[in-house]
PDB file of C-alpha atoms in Angstrom:
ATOM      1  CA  UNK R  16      57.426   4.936  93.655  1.00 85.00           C
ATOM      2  CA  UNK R  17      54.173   4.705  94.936  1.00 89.00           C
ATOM      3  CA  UNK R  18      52.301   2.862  97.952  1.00 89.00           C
ATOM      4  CA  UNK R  19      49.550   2.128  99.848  1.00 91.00           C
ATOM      5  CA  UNK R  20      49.236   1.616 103.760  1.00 90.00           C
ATOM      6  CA  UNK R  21      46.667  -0.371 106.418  1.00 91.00           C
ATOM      7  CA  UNK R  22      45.378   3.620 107.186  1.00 91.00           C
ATOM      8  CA  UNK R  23      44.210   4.136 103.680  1.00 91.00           C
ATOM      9  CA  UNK R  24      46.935   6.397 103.057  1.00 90.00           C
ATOM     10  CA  UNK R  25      48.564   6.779  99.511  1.00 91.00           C
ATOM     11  CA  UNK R  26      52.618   7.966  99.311  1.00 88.00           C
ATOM     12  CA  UNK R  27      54.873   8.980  96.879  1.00 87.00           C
ATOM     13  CA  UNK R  28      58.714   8.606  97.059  1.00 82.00           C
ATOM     14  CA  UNK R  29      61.855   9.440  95.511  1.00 78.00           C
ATOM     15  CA  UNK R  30      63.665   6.657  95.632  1.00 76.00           C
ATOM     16  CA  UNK R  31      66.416   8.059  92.712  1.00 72.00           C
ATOM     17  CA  UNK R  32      68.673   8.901  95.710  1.00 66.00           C
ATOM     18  CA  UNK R  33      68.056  12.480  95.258  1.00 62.00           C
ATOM     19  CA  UNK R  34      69.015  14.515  99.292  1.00 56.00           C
ATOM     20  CA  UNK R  35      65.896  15.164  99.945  1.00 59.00           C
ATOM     21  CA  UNK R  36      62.909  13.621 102.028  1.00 60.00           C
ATOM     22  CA  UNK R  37      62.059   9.923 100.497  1.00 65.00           C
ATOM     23  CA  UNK R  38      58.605  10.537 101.178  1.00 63.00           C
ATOM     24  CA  UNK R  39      57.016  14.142  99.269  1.00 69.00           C
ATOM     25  CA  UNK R  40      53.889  13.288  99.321  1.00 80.00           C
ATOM     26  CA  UNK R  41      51.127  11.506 100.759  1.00 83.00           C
ATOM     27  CA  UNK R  42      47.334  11.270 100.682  1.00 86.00           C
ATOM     28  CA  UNK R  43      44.459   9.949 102.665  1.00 87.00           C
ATOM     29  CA  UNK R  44      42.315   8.792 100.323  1.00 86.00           C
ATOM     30  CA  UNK R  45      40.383   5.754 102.093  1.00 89.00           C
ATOM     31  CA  UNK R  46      39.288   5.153 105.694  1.00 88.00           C
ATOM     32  CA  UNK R  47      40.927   1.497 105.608  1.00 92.00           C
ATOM     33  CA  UNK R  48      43.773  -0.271 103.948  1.00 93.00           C
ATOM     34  CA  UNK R  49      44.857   0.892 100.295  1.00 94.00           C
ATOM     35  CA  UNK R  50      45.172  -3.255  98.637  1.00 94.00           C
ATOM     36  CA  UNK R  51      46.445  -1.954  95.368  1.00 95.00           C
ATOM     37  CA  UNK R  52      48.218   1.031  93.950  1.00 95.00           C
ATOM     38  CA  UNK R  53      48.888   1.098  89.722  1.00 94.00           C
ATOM     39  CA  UNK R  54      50.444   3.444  87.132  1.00 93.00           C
ATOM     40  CA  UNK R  55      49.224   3.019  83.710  1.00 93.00           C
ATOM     41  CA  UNK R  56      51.838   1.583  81.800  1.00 90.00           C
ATOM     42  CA  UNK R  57      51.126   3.941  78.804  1.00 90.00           C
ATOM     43  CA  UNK R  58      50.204   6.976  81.065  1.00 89.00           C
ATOM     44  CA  UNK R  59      52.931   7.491  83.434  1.00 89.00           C
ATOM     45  CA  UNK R  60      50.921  10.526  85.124  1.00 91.00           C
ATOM     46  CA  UNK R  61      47.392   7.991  85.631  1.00 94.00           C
ATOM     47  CA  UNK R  62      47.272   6.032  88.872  1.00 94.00           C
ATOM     48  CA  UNK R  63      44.367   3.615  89.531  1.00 96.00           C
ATOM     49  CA  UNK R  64      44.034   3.014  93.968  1.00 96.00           C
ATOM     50  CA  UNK R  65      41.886   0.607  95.414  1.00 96.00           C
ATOM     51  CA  UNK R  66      40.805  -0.300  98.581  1.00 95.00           C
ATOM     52  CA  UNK R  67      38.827  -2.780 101.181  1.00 95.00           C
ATOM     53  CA  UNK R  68      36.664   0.191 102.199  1.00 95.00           C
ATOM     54  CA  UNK R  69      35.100  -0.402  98.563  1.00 94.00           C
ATOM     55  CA  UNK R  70      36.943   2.337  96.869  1.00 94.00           C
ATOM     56  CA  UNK R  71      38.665   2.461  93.430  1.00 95.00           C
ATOM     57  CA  UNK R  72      39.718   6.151  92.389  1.00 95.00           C
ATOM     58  CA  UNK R  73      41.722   6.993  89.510  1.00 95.00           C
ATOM     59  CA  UNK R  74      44.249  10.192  89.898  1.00 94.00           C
ATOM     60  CA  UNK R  75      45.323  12.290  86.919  1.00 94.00           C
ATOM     61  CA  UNK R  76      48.061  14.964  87.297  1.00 91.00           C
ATOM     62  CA  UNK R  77      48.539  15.377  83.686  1.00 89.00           C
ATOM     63  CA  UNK R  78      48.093  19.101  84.758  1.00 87.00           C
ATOM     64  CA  UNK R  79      50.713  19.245  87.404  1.00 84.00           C
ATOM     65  CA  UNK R  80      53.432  21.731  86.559  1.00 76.00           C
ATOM     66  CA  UNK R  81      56.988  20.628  87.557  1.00 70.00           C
ATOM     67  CA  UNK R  82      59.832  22.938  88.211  1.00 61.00           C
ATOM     68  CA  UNK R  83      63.537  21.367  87.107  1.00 57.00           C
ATOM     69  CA  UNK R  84      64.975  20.994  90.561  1.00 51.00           C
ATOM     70  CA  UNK R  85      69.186  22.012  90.927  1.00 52.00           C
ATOM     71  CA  UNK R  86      70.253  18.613  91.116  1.00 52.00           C
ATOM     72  CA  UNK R  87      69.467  18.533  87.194  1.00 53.00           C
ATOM     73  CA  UNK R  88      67.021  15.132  87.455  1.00 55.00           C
ATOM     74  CA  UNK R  89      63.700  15.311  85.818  1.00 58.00           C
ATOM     75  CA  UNK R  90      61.144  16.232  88.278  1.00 74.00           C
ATOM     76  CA  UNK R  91      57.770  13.889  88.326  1.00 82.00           C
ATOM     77  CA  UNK R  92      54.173  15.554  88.876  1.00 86.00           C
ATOM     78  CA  UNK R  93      54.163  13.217  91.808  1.00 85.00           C
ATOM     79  CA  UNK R  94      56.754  14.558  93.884  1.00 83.00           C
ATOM     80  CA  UNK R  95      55.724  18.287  92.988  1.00 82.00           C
ATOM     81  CA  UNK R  96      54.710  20.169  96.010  1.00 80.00           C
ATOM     82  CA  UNK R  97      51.449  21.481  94.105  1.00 81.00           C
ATOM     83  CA  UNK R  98      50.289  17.995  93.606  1.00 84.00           C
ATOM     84  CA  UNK R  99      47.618  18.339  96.461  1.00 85.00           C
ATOM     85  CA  UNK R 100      45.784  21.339  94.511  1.00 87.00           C
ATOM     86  CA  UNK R 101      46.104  20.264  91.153  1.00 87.00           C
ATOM     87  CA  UNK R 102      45.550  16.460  90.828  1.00 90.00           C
ATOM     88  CA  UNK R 103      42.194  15.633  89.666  1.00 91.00           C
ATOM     89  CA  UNK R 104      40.748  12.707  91.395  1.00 92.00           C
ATOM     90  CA  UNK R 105      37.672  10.512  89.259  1.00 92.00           C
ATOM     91  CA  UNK R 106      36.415   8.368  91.276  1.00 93.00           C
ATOM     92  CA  UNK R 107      35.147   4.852  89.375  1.00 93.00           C
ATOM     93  CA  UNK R 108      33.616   3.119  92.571  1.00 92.00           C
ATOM     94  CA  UNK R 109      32.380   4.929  95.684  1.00 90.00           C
ATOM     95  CA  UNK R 110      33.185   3.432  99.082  1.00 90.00           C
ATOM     96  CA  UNK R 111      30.490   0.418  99.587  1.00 86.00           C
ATOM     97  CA  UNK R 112      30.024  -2.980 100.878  1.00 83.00           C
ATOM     98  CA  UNK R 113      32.528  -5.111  99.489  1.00 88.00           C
ATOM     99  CA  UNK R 114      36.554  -4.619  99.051  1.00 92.00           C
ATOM    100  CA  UNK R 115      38.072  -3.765  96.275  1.00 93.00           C
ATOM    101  CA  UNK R 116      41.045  -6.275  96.329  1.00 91.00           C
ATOM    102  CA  UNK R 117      42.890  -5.742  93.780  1.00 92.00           C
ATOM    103  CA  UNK R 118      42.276  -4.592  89.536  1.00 94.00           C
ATOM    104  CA  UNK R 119      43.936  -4.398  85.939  1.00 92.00           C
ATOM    105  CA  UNK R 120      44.705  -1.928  83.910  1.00 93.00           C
ATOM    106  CA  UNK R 121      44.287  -1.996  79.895  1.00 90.00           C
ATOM    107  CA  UNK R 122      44.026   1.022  77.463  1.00 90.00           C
ATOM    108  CA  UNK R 123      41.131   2.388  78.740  1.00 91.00           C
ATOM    109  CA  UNK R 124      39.514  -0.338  81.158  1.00 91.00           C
ATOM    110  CA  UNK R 125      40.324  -0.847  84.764  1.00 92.00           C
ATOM    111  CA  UNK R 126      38.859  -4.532  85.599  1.00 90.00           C
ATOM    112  CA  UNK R 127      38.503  -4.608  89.372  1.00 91.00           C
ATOM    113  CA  UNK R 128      37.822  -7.739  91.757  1.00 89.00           C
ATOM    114  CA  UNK R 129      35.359  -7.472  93.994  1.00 88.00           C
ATOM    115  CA  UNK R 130      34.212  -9.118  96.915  1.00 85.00           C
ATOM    116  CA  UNK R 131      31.197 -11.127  97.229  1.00 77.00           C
ATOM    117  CA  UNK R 132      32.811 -13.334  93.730  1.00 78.00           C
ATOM    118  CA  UNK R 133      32.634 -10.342  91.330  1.00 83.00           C
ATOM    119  CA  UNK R 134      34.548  -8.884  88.739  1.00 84.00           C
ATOM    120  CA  UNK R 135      33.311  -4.697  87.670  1.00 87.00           C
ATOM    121  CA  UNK R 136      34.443  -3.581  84.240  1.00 88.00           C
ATOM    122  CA  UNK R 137      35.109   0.167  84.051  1.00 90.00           C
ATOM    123  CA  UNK R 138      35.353   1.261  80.612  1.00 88.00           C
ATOM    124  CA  UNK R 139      36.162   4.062  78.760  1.00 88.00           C
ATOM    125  CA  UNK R 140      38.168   5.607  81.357  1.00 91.00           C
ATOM    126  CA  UNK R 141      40.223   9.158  80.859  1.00 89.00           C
ATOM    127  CA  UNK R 142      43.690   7.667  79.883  1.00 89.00           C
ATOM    128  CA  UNK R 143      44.966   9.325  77.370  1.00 85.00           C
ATOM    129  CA  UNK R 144      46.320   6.421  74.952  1.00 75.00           C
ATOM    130  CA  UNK R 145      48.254   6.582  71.801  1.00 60.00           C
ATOM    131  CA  UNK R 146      45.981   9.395  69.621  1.00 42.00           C
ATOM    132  CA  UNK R 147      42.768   9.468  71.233  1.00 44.00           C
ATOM    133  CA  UNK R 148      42.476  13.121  72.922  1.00 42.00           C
ATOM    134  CA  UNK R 149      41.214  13.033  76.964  1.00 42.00           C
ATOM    135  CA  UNK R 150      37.847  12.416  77.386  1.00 41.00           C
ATOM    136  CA  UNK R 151      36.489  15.996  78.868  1.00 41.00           C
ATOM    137  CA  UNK R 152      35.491  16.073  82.641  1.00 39.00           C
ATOM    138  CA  UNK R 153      31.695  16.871  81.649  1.00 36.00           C
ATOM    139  CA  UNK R 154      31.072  13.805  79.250  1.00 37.00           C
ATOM    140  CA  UNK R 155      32.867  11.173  81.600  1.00 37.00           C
ATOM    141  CA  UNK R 156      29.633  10.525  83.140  1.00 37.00           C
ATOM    142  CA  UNK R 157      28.340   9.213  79.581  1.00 33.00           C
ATOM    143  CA  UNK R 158      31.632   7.918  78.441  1.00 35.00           C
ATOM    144  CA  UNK R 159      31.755   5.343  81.582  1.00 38.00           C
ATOM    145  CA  UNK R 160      30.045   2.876  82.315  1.00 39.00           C
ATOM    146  CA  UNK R 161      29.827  -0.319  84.701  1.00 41.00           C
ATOM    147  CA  UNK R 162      29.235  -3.851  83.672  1.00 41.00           C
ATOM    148  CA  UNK R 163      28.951  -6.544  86.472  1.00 42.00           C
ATOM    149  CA  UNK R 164      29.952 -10.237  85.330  1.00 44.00           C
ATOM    150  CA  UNK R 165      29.927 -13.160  87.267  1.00 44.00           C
ATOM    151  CA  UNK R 166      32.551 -15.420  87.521  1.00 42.00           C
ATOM    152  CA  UNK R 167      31.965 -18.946  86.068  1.00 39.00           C
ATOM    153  CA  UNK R 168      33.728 -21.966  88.059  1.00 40.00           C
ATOM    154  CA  UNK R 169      33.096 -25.031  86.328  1.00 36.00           C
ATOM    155  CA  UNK R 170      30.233 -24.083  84.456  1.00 37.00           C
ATOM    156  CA  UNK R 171      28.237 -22.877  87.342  1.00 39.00           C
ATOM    157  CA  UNK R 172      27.659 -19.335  88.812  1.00 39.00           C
ATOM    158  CA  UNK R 173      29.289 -18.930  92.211  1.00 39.00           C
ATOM    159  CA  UNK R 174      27.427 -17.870  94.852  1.00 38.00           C
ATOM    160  CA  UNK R 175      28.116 -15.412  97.837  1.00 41.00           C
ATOM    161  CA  UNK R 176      31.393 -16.887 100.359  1.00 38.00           C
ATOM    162  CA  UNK R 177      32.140 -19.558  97.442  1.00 48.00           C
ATOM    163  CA  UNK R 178      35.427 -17.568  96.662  1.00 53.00           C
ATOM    164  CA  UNK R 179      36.848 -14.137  96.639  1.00 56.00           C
ATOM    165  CA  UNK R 180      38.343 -12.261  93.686  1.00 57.00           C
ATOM    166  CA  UNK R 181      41.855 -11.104  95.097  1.00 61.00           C
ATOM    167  CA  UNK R 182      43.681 -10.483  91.678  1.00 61.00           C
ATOM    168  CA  UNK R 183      42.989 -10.109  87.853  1.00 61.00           C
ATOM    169  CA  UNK R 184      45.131  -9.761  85.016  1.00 64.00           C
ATOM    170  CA  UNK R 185      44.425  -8.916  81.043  1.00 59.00           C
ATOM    171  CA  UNK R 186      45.624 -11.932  78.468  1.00 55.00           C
ATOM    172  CA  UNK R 187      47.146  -9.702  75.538  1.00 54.00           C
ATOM    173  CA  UNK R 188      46.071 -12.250  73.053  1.00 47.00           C
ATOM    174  CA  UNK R 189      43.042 -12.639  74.147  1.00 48.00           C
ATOM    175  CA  UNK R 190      42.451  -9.003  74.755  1.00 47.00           C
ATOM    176  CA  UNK R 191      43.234  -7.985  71.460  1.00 47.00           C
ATOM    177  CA  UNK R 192      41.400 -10.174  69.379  1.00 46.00           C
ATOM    178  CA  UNK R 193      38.584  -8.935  71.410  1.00 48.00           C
ATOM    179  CA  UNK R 194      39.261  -5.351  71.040  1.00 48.00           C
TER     180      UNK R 194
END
């Protein structure tokens, strides 16, 4: 299980009723409150964070070796005690004016909403889905990119205070016969 907290601080937790501390690991990763935390559904060891200090950072810990623990469950990558050194953190929007309050995750796009009425489309980004191979660390900076689009409310743009973005969500249908 994962969470966010008001401090900016993401946790992991076993919650399989394993004897052990519930919380092995946790991270301060934003200098105000974490609004969304995310696995990929198709990437178990991808998380997507966001938070109101502007932030949206995806973790991989593909590379995270587990050890079988004696209590014979499977161990995750997020509750190994070499998490801190070997997850690799990409960060898709730097902390800046206007919260990240909450995003969606499909294949390889995380749609985020933003304040100030707007909706950033990360694309491209390093889950590894189905066949395709990880995109390498070096070419990420080609391989992602940032469109901006403006909400439409009854045909007209909105404009600064109108509304705030607090969730989004992908459409399969639609999102496939658009892929």
């Amino acid at each position: 299980l994962s969470f966010g907290t008001d401090l900016g601080t993401v946790g992991f937790c076993d919650v399989r009723g394993v004897a052990h501390d519930l919380v092995t690991n946790s991270f301060d990763v934003a200098t105000t409150t974490v609004t969304q935390v995310s696995f990929h559904q198709e990437c178990g060891d991808h998380l997507v964070c966001a938070s109101a200090d502007g932030s949206l950072v995806h973790w991989d810990v593909s590379s995270v070796i587990t050890t079988n623990i004696s209590s014979g469950t499977r161990q995750s990558p997020w509750l190994s005690e070499s998490l801190s050194q070997n997850v690799e953190l990409d960060t898709l929007r730097c902390p800046c004016f206007g919260a990240v309050n909450g995003f969606a995750i499909k294949g390889t796009t995380v749609v985020a909403a933003i304040d100030m009425c707007m909706l950033y489309s990360y694309e491209n980004v390093s889950f590894p889905i189905g066949s395709r191979s990880r995109i390498p660390k070096q070419e990420m900076g080609t391989n992602l990119f940032l469109k901006a689009l403006y909400l439409l409310y009854a045909g007209n743009y909105l404009t600064k205070m109108e509304s705030v973005v607090m969730k989004v969500s992908f459409h399969d249908t639609i999102w496939k016969s658009n892929t």
